[in-house]
Amino acid sequence: MLPLHTHGIVAAPVPALLKVLGIAEALSGAYPPGKVAVDLRDGPEVDATALGAAGFAGIVTDGPVERHAVPVHVHSLRDGAVVAPGDVVRVRPGTGMVSNLFRRGANANTLFATERCNSRCLMCSQPPRDDNDGWRVREMLELVPLLDRDLPWLGMSGGEPTLLGDGLREVIGAVATHLPSTGLHILTNGRTFADPGALRWAAPGVGRTVWAVPLYSDVSWRHDHVVQAEGGFDQAVQGIYNLAEAGHRVEIRMVLHALTVPRLKPFAEFVWRNMPFVDHVALMGLEPMGYAKVNRDQLWLDPLDYASDLVDAAFHLHDRGIRTSIYNVPLCVLPRAAWPLAQQSISDWKNTFAPACGGCDVRGRCCGFFASAGEGWRSRGIKPVNGGHHGG
Amino acid sequence: MGERIAFKEMAAFRPVTPGYALMPFRFARLPGRQEVLLTNEVGEFAFVADADLRALVAGTLDRGAPAYDELASRHFLAEGNPGAVTRMLAAKYRTRKSALRGGPALHLFVTSLRCDHSCAYCQVSRQSPDKSRYDMSPATARAAVDRMFEVASPALTVEFQGGEPLLAFDRIRQVTDLVLERNQAEKRDVSFVVTSTLHQLDAGMLAFFRQHGFKLSTSLDGPAWLHDANRPTPGRDGHARTLAGIALAREWLGDAQVAALTTLTRRSLDHPEAIVDHYVENSFRSVFLRPLSPYGFAVRAERRIGYGTADFLAFYRRAFAHILRLNREGTRIDEAYAAILLTHILSPFPTGYVDLRSPAGAGLGVLVYNYDGSVYASDEGRMLAEMGDTTFRLGSVHQPWQELAGSDAMATILGAGVAEALPGCADCAFLPYCGADPVHALATQGDPVGHRPTSAHCAKHTGIFQMLFDYLADGDPGTMRTFLSWVTHQDRDSLAGGAC
């Protein structure tokens, strides 16, 4: 698990957002030099003064250098691995903080759209704040042109991204312009799209976007309870239909816990009957962060106790031709037949394994755990899978 | 951790006073079962206790009762704002009726009425093989192709029928060429089918069929002793020649392109297992157990080869049980008609099947271009005309589609072809999976609306639906897995889950 932040010495006039590149890629001209910090830590000797003359914005070095002519110099990073060529970083001269906003080759890269949200899900891992975070749109617009152009997928999360309104439209438009072959995967509660007028904010994303909308039940009051929003189910359903009718791709996300699992099987039939057009259904284990910790008593269910319901529901959809995945549930608590549906779903930077996983033969294919999941959040079924003795 | 907030209980998200709105549904009591079957307008169903049904209708079903969530989930009731529920119901309804959107997709070309068989049950009143005046003329074929492309359907199936259409293979070739030529600009999704005895197949025809992706459909009534009794040919070798044709067609076109169906005579009814086994032995994955139709020579032969619906249903139940047993033992075989009905029951999607729809498939899902230039609303409509009743003749291939669509024949179909508005159908629990058949009603009961209590069509379908829902209520996992494999067109063993 590689952290997203580190500290070092940042010599710069103001905070800056920079694409870090090795010397050869920097010189290829793929990105405007004024946005590029050349990573000189692992390369050949380079005359740093010449880089300034060539217009590059900065350099990253192991330690101090005698002479350079670039505006930004980052060195002496506490954890040098946080920054690598291809990444995009934000550097702050005052605190020396270096934050990684985009990591080349990571299993997931996500734009964080906003802290705000119009729902208050009982298990929210990222509790919303009502901050005025309009600056995030500007940062995303600055960031998008610096992302790798061959990036297959870019995520967007929050908060509730649709609350950005026209800002969302701008960001999606920027992705369409600068990353024409990149797919967008946007987490939204879908409620905003109950108003067909809101579809204009999504319009530049048609053909390149999957909208991942959570549905937590087949009946309104159970969903509304989970998301703590009256009318939330109705709005999400209307939003899903409006998106689909406008030509968007939709993914359904279900989080597994004590309030959702009891209706998991009818939920699967509900999706098949009412939205068989969806692109994908993700059935996801709980991320023990934020509100999930506060509401542990009403949410916690050992995955071992819901594995059978989960597998029934997953195959109910899969057998009917709806692409279905299981996220965040370790292989050892799933029957072997369900393994092909289980994904390594936890972002690199949140991912860890338990001590028991040391001797496991399938660790390399397993999602493992959220680093935030302490002992109390791990199934009693966690055990190494070896040889012929497989989970179940 | 963010702000401290007070989370609300589930009750806070439900109306203060318990209550719900009823959504449209129908119900049926199945013979010998305690539970009541409920079906809604879009084909979802539930089995509930009689007391729950009574409470549901009275508006007093307890919101804590398990049946409450089940019925809400399937949109039999709506609690609170019904906006999303009605939106979902509307979408499902639109999907179920989506075949209406483009107009007729199936176009039958009766290229010849000639045939070398002399089947007692022939529905089409065939003519002897040397009478070429029963062939479609080139000019008629050309006009028929023009009519077909006037229809808006994005998918078009061109089916060649007879008689024995291979006796006029030149016409098949002409129509195919015309269709493909037109389609270069039209860009429809066109497919071709020939319904044939396969006895006349030769390498030239097969090369042509392979080139254009034809599917072949033939008749196989069972083992030789049964097939040859049902389907006499001058050489008394019909069965052997049919199997030879099937083998040849499979060799050239692949197994998936060759289908067969069986027509049941009184003689067939004693041998359900033998018929099914014969299909399995000949590597078919589907058998279509089709009762006699009340058209053509079949009517004249009724006394000799006919039987009542009860006899058919007894046969069908036995054959069906045998088919389920075979599936459990690892043989992949479906009953084609049940597979269609189960798709109506277990999926949100319609099938391409035109003979069981509401509004009726006649004229709305299918058009028939007869050898003589007449256009009929359905194959049965043309058979009826051969018997002297031209009610379902829309007109001539030389009239534009708009005129044909505005014909008296179409008005008759629209007036009697919407099951939702027919007495006896309107309140039937099986309606969402069934259809109206005004052609059959006219042929058997003298008027296109028909009379359900004495309708053989109704008795047959009621019997089959009762049997299927009986299996669904039992819910045996092996049977459910078999049903799902039929509905999803997958190998039973490749299904990981399997319950319906």
PDB file of N, CA and C in Angstrom, chain B residues 310-344:
ATOM      1  N   ALA B 310     -58.214 -32.339 -24.224  1.00  0.00           N
ATOM      2  CA  ALA B 310     -57.829 -33.087 -23.020  1.00  0.00           C
ATOM      3  C   ALA B 310     -56.831 -34.180 -23.377  1.00  0.00           C
ATOM      4  N   ASP B 311     -57.068 -34.843 -24.538  1.00  0.00           N
ATOM      5  CA  ASP B 311     -56.131 -35.887 -24.969  1.00  0.00           C
ATOM      6  C   ASP B 311     -54.765 -35.275 -25.289  1.00  0.00           C
ATOM      7  N   PHE B 312     -54.782 -34.122 -25.953  1.00  0.00           N
ATOM      8  CA  PHE B 312     -53.517 -33.467 -26.257  1.00  0.00           C
ATOM      9  C   PHE B 312     -52.782 -33.121 -24.966  1.00  0.00           C
ATOM     10  N   LEU B 313     -53.500 -32.547 -24.000  1.00  0.00           N
ATOM     11  CA  LEU B 313     -52.842 -32.099 -22.763  1.00  0.00           C
ATOM     12  C   LEU B 313     -52.259 -33.280 -21.982  1.00  0.00           C
ATOM     13  N   ALA B 314     -52.980 -34.402 -22.005  1.00  0.00           N
ATOM     14  CA  ALA B 314     -52.445 -35.583 -21.325  1.00  0.00           C
ATOM     15  C   ALA B 314     -51.139 -36.017 -21.988  1.00  0.00           C
ATOM     16  N   PHE B 315     -51.150 -35.998 -23.317  1.00  0.00           N
ATOM     17  CA  PHE B 315     -49.931 -36.325 -24.062  1.00  0.00           C
ATOM     18  C   PHE B 315     -48.819 -35.335 -23.707  1.00  0.00           C
ATOM     19  N   TYR B 316     -49.179 -34.057 -23.712  1.00  0.00           N
ATOM     20  CA  TYR B 316     -48.177 -33.005 -23.532  1.00  0.00           C
ATOM     21  C   TYR B 316     -47.530 -33.110 -22.151  1.00  0.00           C
ATOM     22  N   ARG B 317     -48.351 -33.360 -21.138  1.00  0.00           N
ATOM     23  CA  ARG B 317     -47.803 -33.466 -19.778  1.00  0.00           C
ATOM     24  C   ARG B 317     -46.830 -34.633 -19.680  1.00  0.00           C
ATOM     25  N   ARG B 318     -47.179 -35.723 -20.347  1.00  0.00           N
ATOM     26  CA  ARG B 318     -46.306 -36.900 -20.299  1.00  0.00           C
ATOM     27  C   ARG B 318     -44.994 -36.626 -21.046  1.00  0.00           C
ATOM     28  N   ALA B 319     -45.122 -36.018 -22.216  1.00  0.00           N
ATOM     29  CA  ALA B 319     -43.924 -35.699 -22.994  1.00  0.00           C
ATOM     30  C   ALA B 319     -43.039 -34.717 -22.217  1.00  0.00           C
ATOM     31  N   PHE B 320     -43.694 -33.757 -21.570  1.00  0.00           N
ATOM     32  CA  PHE B 320     -42.957 -32.713 -20.850  1.00  0.00           C
ATOM     33  C   PHE B 320     -42.194 -33.314 -19.668  1.00  0.00           C
ATOM     34  N   ALA B 321     -42.854 -34.190 -18.921  1.00  0.00           N
ATOM     35  CA  ALA B 321     -42.185 -34.838 -17.794  1.00  0.00           C
ATOM     36  C   ALA B 321     -40.982 -35.633 -18.289  1.00  0.00           C
ATOM     37  N   HIS B 322     -41.151 -36.266 -19.438  1.00  0.00           N
ATOM     38  CA  HIS B 322     -40.049 -37.044 -20.009  1.00  0.00           C
ATOM     39  C   HIS B 322     -38.883 -36.119 -20.397  1.00  0.00           C
ATOM     40  N   ILE B 323     -39.225 -34.973 -20.969  1.00  0.00           N
ATOM     41  CA  ILE B 323     -38.185 -34.006 -21.376  1.00  0.00           C
ATOM     42  C   ILE B 323     -37.431 -33.492 -20.141  1.00  0.00           C
ATOM     43  N   LEU B 324     -38.152 -33.203 -19.071  1.00  0.00           N
ATOM     44  CA  LEU B 324     -37.486 -32.742 -17.849  1.00  0.00           C
ATOM     45  C   LEU B 324     -36.557 -33.812 -17.290  1.00  0.00           C
ATOM     46  N   ARG B 325     -37.023 -35.060 -17.361  1.00  0.00           N
ATOM     47  CA  ARG B 325     -36.210 -36.181 -16.879  1.00  0.00           C
ATOM     48  C   ARG B 325     -34.919 -36.266 -17.698  1.00  0.00           C
ATOM     49  N   LEU B 326     -35.037 -36.143 -19.008  1.00  0.00           N
ATOM     50  CA  LEU B 326     -33.853 -36.201 -19.870  1.00  0.00           C
ATOM     51  C   LEU B 326     -32.870 -35.082 -19.512  1.00  0.00           C
ATOM     52  N   ASN B 327     -33.399 -33.873 -19.275  1.00  0.00           N
ATOM     53  CA  ASN B 327     -32.524 -32.751 -18.923  1.00  0.00           C
ATOM     54  C   ASN B 327     -31.787 -33.009 -17.617  1.00  0.00           C
ATOM     55  N   ARG B 328     -32.529 -33.537 -16.650  1.00  0.00           N
ATOM     56  CA  ARG B 328     -31.889 -33.840 -15.366  1.00  0.00           C
ATOM     57  C   ARG B 328     -30.761 -34.843 -15.539  1.00  0.00           C
ATOM     58  N   GLU B 329     -30.958 -35.740 -16.499  1.00  0.00           N
ATOM     59  CA  GLU B 329     -29.938 -36.775 -16.719  1.00  0.00           C
ATOM     60  C   GLU B 329     -28.826 -36.300 -17.646  1.00  0.00           C
ATOM     61  N   GLY B 330     -28.885 -35.025 -18.048  1.00  0.00           N
ATOM     62  CA  GLY B 330     -27.756 -34.472 -18.791  1.00  0.00           C
ATOM     63  C   GLY B 330     -27.968 -34.295 -20.284  1.00  0.00           C
ATOM     64  N   THR B 331     -29.170 -34.593 -20.775  1.00  0.00           N
ATOM     65  CA  THR B 331     -29.451 -34.398 -22.193  1.00  0.00           C
ATOM     66  C   THR B 331     -30.049 -33.008 -22.402  1.00  0.00           C
ATOM     67  N   ARG B 332     -29.514 -32.276 -23.357  1.00  0.00           N
ATOM     68  CA  ARG B 332     -30.054 -30.948 -23.608  1.00  0.00           C
ATOM     69  C   ARG B 332     -31.143 -31.039 -24.669  1.00  0.00           C
ATOM     70  N   ILE B 333     -32.377 -30.868 -24.229  1.00  0.00           N
ATOM     71  CA  ILE B 333     -33.514 -30.886 -25.163  1.00  0.00           C
ATOM     72  C   ILE B 333     -34.609 -30.003 -24.564  1.00  0.00           C
ATOM     73  N   ASP B 334     -35.163 -29.119 -25.373  1.00  0.00           N
ATOM     74  CA  ASP B 334     -36.285 -28.342 -24.857  1.00  0.00           C
ATOM     75  C   ASP B 334     -37.533 -28.640 -25.667  1.00  0.00           C
ATOM     76  N   GLU B 335     -38.683 -28.258 -25.114  1.00  0.00           N
ATOM     77  CA  GLU B 335     -39.918 -28.279 -25.882  1.00  0.00           C
ATOM     78  C   GLU B 335     -40.099 -26.843 -26.348  1.00  0.00           C
ATOM     79  N   ALA B 336     -40.093 -26.649 -27.639  1.00  0.00           N
ATOM     80  CA  ALA B 336     -39.986 -25.295 -28.180  1.00  0.00           C
ATOM     81  C   ALA B 336     -41.122 -24.378 -27.727  1.00  0.00           C
ATOM     82  N   TYR B 337     -42.327 -24.927 -27.660  1.00  0.00           N
ATOM     83  CA  TYR B 337     -43.461 -24.062 -27.298  1.00  0.00           C
ATOM     84  C   TYR B 337     -43.371 -23.652 -25.833  1.00  0.00           C
ATOM     85  N   ALA B 338     -43.027 -24.612 -24.974  1.00  0.00           N
ATOM     86  CA  ALA B 338     -42.876 -24.289 -23.555  1.00  0.00           C
ATOM     87  C   ALA B 338     -41.746 -23.282 -23.360  1.00  0.00           C
ATOM     88  N   ALA B 339     -40.677 -23.419 -24.150  1.00  0.00           N
ATOM     89  CA  ALA B 339     -39.557 -22.481 -24.027  1.00  0.00           C
ATOM     90  C   ALA B 339     -40.018 -21.055 -24.353  1.00  0.00           C
ATOM     91  N   ILE B 340     -40.902 -20.940 -25.339  1.00  0.00           N
ATOM     92  CA  ILE B 340     -41.445 -19.613 -25.679  1.00  0.00           C
ATOM     93  C   ILE B 340     -42.296 -19.087 -24.529  1.00  0.00           C
ATOM     94  N   LEU B 341     -43.201 -19.924 -24.026  1.00  0.00           N
ATOM     95  CA  LEU B 341     -44.085 -19.478 -22.936  1.00  0.00           C
ATOM     96  C   LEU B 341     -43.275 -19.139 -21.692  1.00  0.00           C
ATOM     97  N   LEU B 342     -42.260 -19.943 -21.396  1.00  0.00           N
ATOM     98  CA  LEU B 342     -41.444 -19.667 -20.206  1.00  0.00           C
ATOM     99  C   LEU B 342     -40.639 -18.378 -20.369  1.00  0.00           C
ATOM    100  N   THR B 343     -40.254 -18.073 -21.579  1.00  0.00           N
ATOM    101  CA  THR B 343     -39.569 -16.798 -21.806  1.00  0.00           C
ATOM    102  C   THR B 343     -40.535 -15.647 -21.516  1.00  0.00           C
ATOM    103  N   HIS B 344     -41.804 -15.826 -21.917  1.00  0.00           N
ATOM    104  CA  HIS B 344     -42.805 -14.798 -21.590  1.00  0.00           C
ATOM    105  C   HIS B 344     -42.974 -14.671 -20.069  1.00  0.00           C
TER     106      HIS B 344
END
